[in-house]
């Protein structure tokens, strides 16, 4: 088998340049042209050759060579069916995974807190702004490759049936390309270089946006296989993957938005985030998608300390509110429609014919707690242990209650969030990861036959370190 046909080796060389000739050998990655163009931009700017290490050798290319590259035909790829080339052992061939990824994965992480991120962004102007931007860029360069390497190592250690799944392989290839590009990007020492790093980060954040759906689909395909599916225990792996994804997006997007100096923001952090405003926006979207799906929606009531403000990332709170409210609305409408239907009542029900969903906000000394209560019939006792498992869903595959992509704060430039995916069973577990990321949590109490209370706790002091992946 050719090493390029192995799903864990196909992406070893996203850009492999010959020495001086300007030709390229690679595995046919679909976005070769885009990566080449991106590389060409910063090669031209920095007026130096790109250096890529592969199998202990170094390869170079000038910007002009990069710009002229085209993906080679499949038959031009090297064939190692009879073994590695003369003078190169299989251990050398595999050294990239044995050395580079593992070397980076072994490095410690540097956990962040909201307070650190806020204090770093204060009092910026003139030369101080330039110094802080460059320091932020260098932190990004040192931290992101390490976090990517840890997840690459996790992916390499997955069972064969999982890692060969095309959706999972797509995730691996994208992570590996990002790891290579970030690892080899020249250290930023000027604002001019930072512009190119910022462009690269923006591109990577955008490209990695759909990967959560790929990950969810891949894992669903694997776990539903009749023989091997029940034996796969992937929740710890997914916790680390998704927690790492949240952290990487926060780091990248904080650096991108840090330079924009928006009023009331330091990077992606809103310095005076209004609970009432975010909750109100989530309620409006929930009403809309519920009405589009069922023709009606329950009413909402907000009580308590709704005027609470604190420093937080808006899209994280938006994601959690929308996911919880969406689940509560579906439960209320379906439960009471069944009851009304059994009595011969005309459907759809009016909003006033259903009990309201109540969001109660309580501001404590250290935490803000939001309790969201519904009377949607509760969760059966045998189902309750499953609700935090990835892939579990009670959503009819023909019904979708939308995603947070419609949210004005879901875009990475304003919030570092991911879209919920109705029906894939990731919404509630991912919401809990968001809450835990800066020391909060989501807890759920349900009374079968009556309703459910969801408690969202958020640290408001900003001194909790991010819950980093292992």
CSV table of C-alpha atoms in Angstrom, one decimal, residues 310-312 317 362-371 434-443 455-464:
chain,number,residue,atom,x,y,z
A,310,UNK,CA,-20.7,41.1,33.4
A,311,UNK,CA,-17.7,40.4,31.1
A,312,UNK,CA,-18.2,37.3,28.9
A,317,UNK,CA,-23.9,32.6,26.2
A,362,UNK,CA,-30.0,35.2,39.9
A,363,UNK,CA,-26.9,37.3,40.4
A,364,UNK,CA,-24.7,36.0,43.1
A,365,UNK,CA,-21.4,37.2,44.5
A,366,UNK,CA,-19.3,35.0,42.2
A,367,UNK,CA,-21.8,33.5,39.8
A,368,UNK,CA,-24.7,34.3,37.7
A,369,UNK,CA,-27.3,31.4,37.6
A,370,UNK,CA,-30.0,31.2,35.0
A,371,UNK,CA,-32.8,28.7,35.6
A,434,UNK,CA,-19.1,26.1,26.7
A,435,UNK,CA,-20.3,26.6,30.3
A,436,UNK,CA,-17.4,24.6,31.8
A,437,UNK,CA,-14.8,26.4,29.6
A,438,UNK,CA,-14.5,29.3,32.1
A,439,UNK,CA,-15.6,27.4,35.2
A,440,UNK,CA,-19.3,27.3,34.9
A,441,UNK,CA,-21.6,24.3,34.4
A,442,UNK,CA,-25.1,23.2,33.2
A,443,UNK,CA,-27.2,20.9,35.4
A,455,UNK,CA,-29.5,25.5,35.7
A,456,UNK,CA,-26.8,27.4,33.8
A,457,UNK,CA,-24.1,28.7,36.1
A,458,UNK,CA,-21.5,31.2,34.9
A,459,UNK,CA,-18.6,32.7,36.8
A,460,UNK,CA,-18.9,36.4,36.6
A,461,UNK,CA,-15.5,37.4,38.1
A,462,UNK,CA,-13.5,36.1,35.2
A,463,UNK,CA,-10.8,34.6,37.3
A,464,UNK,CA,-11.5,30.9,36.4
